[in-house]
Amino acid sequence: MSDDTQHDARTDGGTGIVPPDDDTPTWSERKSRRAGLPRLTYEYFERARREDQDLRQESTYVERDVLAFPTWPHELIRNLALTSFFVGMLLLLSATLPPHIGDPANPSSTPSIILPDWYLYWSFGLLKLNDLNPAISLLGEQKLMADRTFGVLANVVVVGAISVVPFLNKGSARRPVEQPFWAAIGMGGVTFALTLSLLSIKNLMPMDVHLLFDLTFLAPIVIGCLTYAVLKTMREGYMYDLNRRYYRLRPPK
Amino acid sequence: MADEFMKGFGLFSIASFLWLISASWYRTPSFESNRQLISPPPAEPGTVFDSVGIFLGDLMFWTALVGAFTFWVIIPAGRQARNAMVVDE
């Protein structure tokens, strides 16, 4: 063990979940938790603490002193609980919301409204940016390119912006509070996808089309600023020290 | 504070989930209509179970709204007001 680890004996980030070695519970404290859920919870954390301690003692890796949880049972039991929850949700919803099965599609008639699948609505919305296509005065107020060309170029721009993001930000933050700016960019992007999807079905939307068009571009900015403000405020919160510690503990690139 | 948030959020999500189920049965004429979940329920409920379902749906709707409002606004505001009065002593 190096001198560093001896000076800094608390390795749990100050959360108290994994107590340091001189703070382990006494036998009377252990015996007092003997029934039901408190017992199970206690055993869970006690075993996690114990395994963490053993791993730490065996480890020769000094740089990183949080060694995570083992896959079995900790990760798998958590995943099983989440899986059961969502399977139960699916069963409940399919039993209580029985979907009405419509008439079979008629291949000889074209529907009046043609839409892509819902997950492509954002791209479909980018084809409806006619109002943004600039008219050049030198060309006698003619549009530089056809609206459909403009829509395809808008797709190129958006996909290009998404492709550039991983090169600008390496994504080393584990939680949004660590990098509020990039989290705000992400939330703005998600909102933009949503509002573009709504724009793509503007003939089904029960609101003014021009207002919808303005909201398509304003709402992402508003949501992004809101996210930035909330995350900046959350940095004062109780988990930020732990997050920063995780961030520091990451092995150097 | 986090606890109050979670209570309000739990009430909101569970009650609105139950409202969703009731509204999809009784306030959705068709899953292809443009007015799903908000159409008026049938004026003459067929059985007593239908009227109970409609009533529970309305109850859950207001539980979601009032529950979230209580735990997110009224209780924190009451605490703030009480603390503000205590400090002045």
XYZ file of C-alpha atoms in Angstrom:
342
model
C 0.000 0.000 0.000
C 1.282 3.440 -0.834
C 1.309 6.398 1.488
C -1.644 7.944 -0.317
C -4.063 5.196 0.597
C -3.017 5.279 4.248
C -3.650 8.996 4.521
C -6.997 8.751 2.757
C -8.640 5.789 4.441
C -12.204 6.737 3.561
C -12.773 5.226 0.160
C -16.538 5.382 -0.073
C -16.867 8.962 -1.224
C -18.399 9.991 2.069
C -21.777 8.399 1.417
C -21.603 6.010 4.349
C -22.871 3.102 2.302
C -19.560 1.310 2.603
C -18.269 2.100 6.081
C -14.512 2.186 6.617
C -13.008 -0.774 8.404
C -12.997 0.763 11.894
C -16.680 1.656 11.563
C -18.152 -1.807 10.971
C -21.241 -2.611 13.055
C -20.878 -4.489 16.337
C -22.328 -7.936 16.883
C -25.232 -6.547 18.886
C -26.047 -4.175 16.047
C -25.923 -7.093 13.644
C -28.234 -9.180 15.839
C -30.771 -6.375 16.202
C -31.536 -6.498 12.506
C -32.947 -9.951 12.314
C -36.263 -9.917 10.438
C -37.743 -9.271 7.040
C -36.765 -6.499 4.711
C -34.411 -4.681 7.099
C -32.534 -7.931 7.521
C -32.359 -8.515 3.760
C -31.292 -4.950 3.079
C -28.717 -5.132 5.791
C -27.288 -8.412 4.500
C -27.186 -7.027 0.992
C -25.142 -3.994 1.920
C -23.051 -5.849 4.447
C -22.098 -8.451 1.886
C -21.413 -5.774 -0.721
C -19.230 -3.961 1.789
C -17.410 -7.146 2.714
C -16.755 -8.115 -0.882
C -15.619 -4.618 -1.659
C -13.236 -4.765 1.256
C -11.833 -8.143 0.201
C -11.391 -7.009 -3.378
C -9.679 -3.869 -2.211
C -7.288 -5.837 -0.050
C -6.455 -8.263 -2.846
C -6.054 -5.518 -5.402
C -2.711 -4.204 -6.473
C -4.371 -1.465 -8.449
C -3.794 1.692 -6.495
C -5.190 4.298 -8.847
C -8.772 3.217 -8.540
C -10.151 2.303 -5.156
C -13.847 1.812 -5.992
C -14.088 -1.673 -7.381
C -17.804 -1.730 -8.212
C -20.357 -4.433 -7.440
C -20.113 -8.049 -8.540
C -22.405 -9.160 -11.341
C -23.949 -11.930 -9.262
C -25.998 -11.366 -7.187
C -26.048 -7.567 -7.086
C -26.352 -6.520 -10.706
C -28.436 -9.496 -11.791
C -30.967 -9.215 -8.978
C -31.421 -5.547 -9.754
C -31.820 -6.345 -13.448
C -34.305 -9.116 -12.647
C -36.355 -6.699 -10.568
C -36.401 -4.153 -13.383
C -37.217 -6.840 -15.957
C -40.083 -8.162 -13.842
C -41.440 -4.656 -13.462
C -41.511 -3.998 -17.187
C -42.851 -7.451 -18.086
C -45.613 -6.900 -15.523
C -46.316 -3.500 -17.065
C -46.581 -5.077 -20.520
C -48.940 -7.774 -19.271
C -51.096 -5.280 -17.373
C -51.341 -2.870 -20.287
C -52.049 -5.574 -22.853
C -54.779 -6.945 -20.596
C -56.376 -3.598 -19.723
C -55.869 -1.706 -22.993
C -56.828 -4.327 -25.585
C -56.017 -2.667 -28.903
C -58.766 -2.537 -31.447
C -57.764 -4.442 -34.566
C -58.681 -2.412 -37.604
C -59.654 -3.429 -41.089
C -56.928 -4.993 -43.215
C -55.027 -2.578 -45.449
C -56.455 -2.115 -48.900
C -53.537 -2.342 -51.367
C -55.524 -0.808 -54.224
C -56.215 2.565 -52.593
C -53.701 5.175 -51.386
C -54.544 6.769 -48.026
C -55.031 10.537 -48.041
C -52.310 11.139 -45.426
C -49.065 9.260 -45.952
C -46.666 9.166 -43.031
C -43.466 7.255 -42.323
C -43.106 5.162 -39.182
C -43.220 7.298 -36.032
C -39.493 7.037 -35.303
C -38.754 8.716 -38.631
C -41.110 11.661 -38.042
C -38.181 13.931 -37.126
C -36.632 13.371 -40.546
C -40.015 13.840 -42.180
C -40.408 17.111 -40.260
C -37.085 18.334 -41.659
C -38.611 18.064 -45.130
C -41.239 20.649 -44.134
C -38.942 23.604 -43.472
C -40.080 25.525 -46.566
C -40.331 28.816 -44.651
C -36.644 28.645 -43.751
C -35.468 28.219 -47.327
C -33.921 31.644 -48.060
C -34.988 33.710 -51.010
C -32.049 35.538 -52.549
C -32.682 39.130 -53.656
C -29.970 38.868 -56.343
C -32.009 36.117 -57.966
C -35.090 38.314 -57.911
C -36.467 36.828 -54.684
C -36.176 33.386 -56.153
C -35.299 30.556 -53.865
C -31.739 29.306 -54.212
C -32.793 25.687 -54.262
C -36.008 23.755 -54.389
C -37.760 23.176 -51.058
C -37.241 19.446 -51.346
C -33.473 19.919 -51.852
C -33.434 22.210 -48.831
C -35.207 19.550 -46.754
C -32.703 16.871 -47.730
C -29.805 19.243 -46.927
C -31.399 19.937 -43.528
C -31.255 16.193 -42.875
C -27.564 16.207 -43.798
C -26.916 19.113 -41.427
C -28.721 17.492 -38.486
C -27.136 14.068 -38.968
C -23.763 15.780 -39.409
C -24.205 17.702 -36.151
C -25.046 14.476 -34.315
C -21.977 12.791 -35.798
C -19.701 15.642 -34.722
C -20.799 15.621 -31.064
C -18.703 12.550 -30.035
C -15.593 14.274 -31.362
C -16.276 17.470 -29.433
C -17.130 15.763 -26.132
C -15.552 12.471 -25.149
C -18.472 11.639 -22.889
C -16.440 10.903 -19.777
C -19.168 12.201 -17.461
C -21.172 9.521 -15.728
C -24.102 11.719 -14.819
C -25.603 14.844 -16.361
C -24.692 17.052 -13.358
C -21.019 16.628 -14.163
C -21.359 18.357 -17.530
C -24.466 20.552 -17.487
C -23.638 22.171 -20.828
C -23.517 18.937 -22.769
C -26.542 17.595 -20.945
C -28.397 20.745 -21.987
C -27.297 20.221 -25.598
C -28.614 16.658 -25.393
C -31.956 17.661 -23.897
C -32.300 20.375 -26.524
C -31.616 17.800 -29.235
C -34.187 15.382 -27.852
C -36.748 18.177 -27.649
C -35.888 19.239 -31.199
C -36.527 15.687 -32.399
C -39.881 15.725 -30.604
C -40.973 19.125 -31.921
C -39.850 18.224 -35.450
C -41.947 15.067 -35.169
C -44.940 17.190 -34.196
C -44.205 19.534 -37.099
C -44.193 16.603 -39.503
C -47.805 15.791 -38.574
C -48.884 19.443 -38.571
C -52.095 18.652 -40.429
C -53.151 16.458 -37.481
C -52.033 18.916 -34.767
C -54.853 20.884 -33.158
C -52.992 24.218 -33.183
C -51.999 27.088 -35.439
C -49.394 25.941 -37.983
C -47.263 29.101 -37.699
C -47.196 28.875 -33.915
C -46.223 25.208 -34.233
C -43.412 26.148 -36.622
C -42.052 28.772 -34.207
C -42.341 26.433 -31.223
C -40.413 23.783 -33.158
C -37.293 25.931 -32.894
C -37.976 27.855 -29.685
C -38.944 24.953 -27.416
C -35.555 23.154 -27.767
C -33.723 26.354 -26.789
C -36.005 26.918 -23.802
C -35.678 23.294 -22.659
C -31.897 23.417 -23.093
C -31.586 26.575 -20.962
C -33.909 25.072 -18.364
C -31.819 21.883 -18.213
C -28.626 23.881 -17.837
C -30.095 25.944 -15.001
C -31.500 22.922 -13.165
C -28.275 20.919 -13.465
C -26.152 23.871 -12.350
C -28.385 24.130 -9.303
C -28.185 20.395 -8.678
C -24.400 20.600 -8.468
C -24.974 22.003 -4.998
C -26.843 18.807 -4.196
C -25.756 15.963 -2.061
C -24.446 13.577 -4.714
C -22.129 15.908 -6.547
C -19.068 15.133 -4.443
C -19.531 11.470 -5.171
C -19.894 12.124 -8.875
C -16.792 14.268 -8.971
C -14.955 11.551 -7.118
C -15.998 8.926 -9.670
C -14.875 11.286 -12.356
C -11.454 11.669 -10.749
C -11.151 7.931 -10.156
C -11.449 7.119 -13.826
C -8.086 5.836 -15.114
C -6.206 8.442 -17.166
C -6.732 8.193 -20.902
C -37.639 17.666 0.487
C -36.707 14.768 -1.777
C -39.145 12.600 0.167
C -42.018 14.970 -0.487
C -41.094 15.051 -4.135
C -41.166 11.272 -4.295
C -44.535 11.055 -2.534
C -46.059 13.518 -4.943
C -44.442 11.837 -7.911
C -45.601 8.393 -6.784
C -49.158 9.598 -6.351
C -49.044 11.357 -9.702
C -47.651 8.433 -11.676
C -49.734 5.659 -10.097
C -52.999 7.627 -10.155
C -52.488 8.830 -13.705
C -51.650 5.277 -14.770
C -54.961 4.062 -13.361
C -56.706 7.024 -14.977
C -55.105 6.028 -18.295
C -56.557 2.535 -18.049
C -60.035 3.786 -17.130
C -60.002 6.506 -19.787
C -58.882 4.073 -22.467
C -61.889 1.885 -21.666
C -64.566 4.491 -21.215
C -63.332 7.694 -22.834
C -61.893 6.287 -26.056
C -64.483 5.609 -28.733
C -61.810 4.134 -31.036
C -58.037 3.902 -31.063
C -58.124 5.533 -34.488
C -60.085 8.594 -33.413
C -58.487 11.991 -32.786
C -60.103 12.332 -29.370
C -58.721 9.430 -27.386
C -58.856 9.500 -23.544
C -60.832 12.796 -23.504
C -64.143 11.906 -25.105
C -67.123 12.005 -22.745
C -67.921 8.637 -21.141
C -71.103 6.810 -22.197
C -74.158 8.526 -20.730
C -75.807 5.212 -19.825
C -73.213 2.902 -18.259
C -74.104 -0.670 -19.171
C -73.407 -2.347 -15.846
C -72.581 -1.236 -12.328
C -68.964 -2.171 -13.037
C -68.891 0.366 -15.856
C -70.155 3.160 -13.609
C -67.639 2.171 -10.919
C -64.877 2.203 -13.549
C -65.865 5.658 -14.797
C -66.065 6.984 -11.247
C -62.665 5.519 -10.324
C -61.156 7.043 -13.452
C -62.385 10.516 -12.471
C -61.237 9.926 -8.905
C -57.750 8.942 -10.079
C -57.556 11.976 -12.365
C -58.153 14.337 -9.451
C -55.950 12.260 -7.133
C -53.056 12.697 -9.561
C -53.502 16.464 -9.795
C -54.371 17.233 -6.183
C -51.828 14.751 -4.791
C -48.920 16.180 -6.754
C -50.022 19.729 -5.971
C -50.279 18.936 -2.261
C -46.857 17.368 -1.897
C -45.010 19.607 -4.326
C -46.551 22.961 -3.493
C -48.796 23.126 -0.443
C -46.699 21.178 2.083
C -43.337 22.785 1.142
C -44.961 26.215 1.115
C -46.470 25.562 4.539
C -43.067 24.528 5.882
C -41.412 27.602 4.444
C -44.079 29.820 5.942
C -43.697 28.159 9.345
C -39.905 28.469 9.266
C -40.177 32.100 8.255
C -42.416 32.762 11.247
C -40.134 30.905 13.671
C -37.012 32.845 12.632
C -38.664 36.147 13.478
C -38.935 35.342 17.195
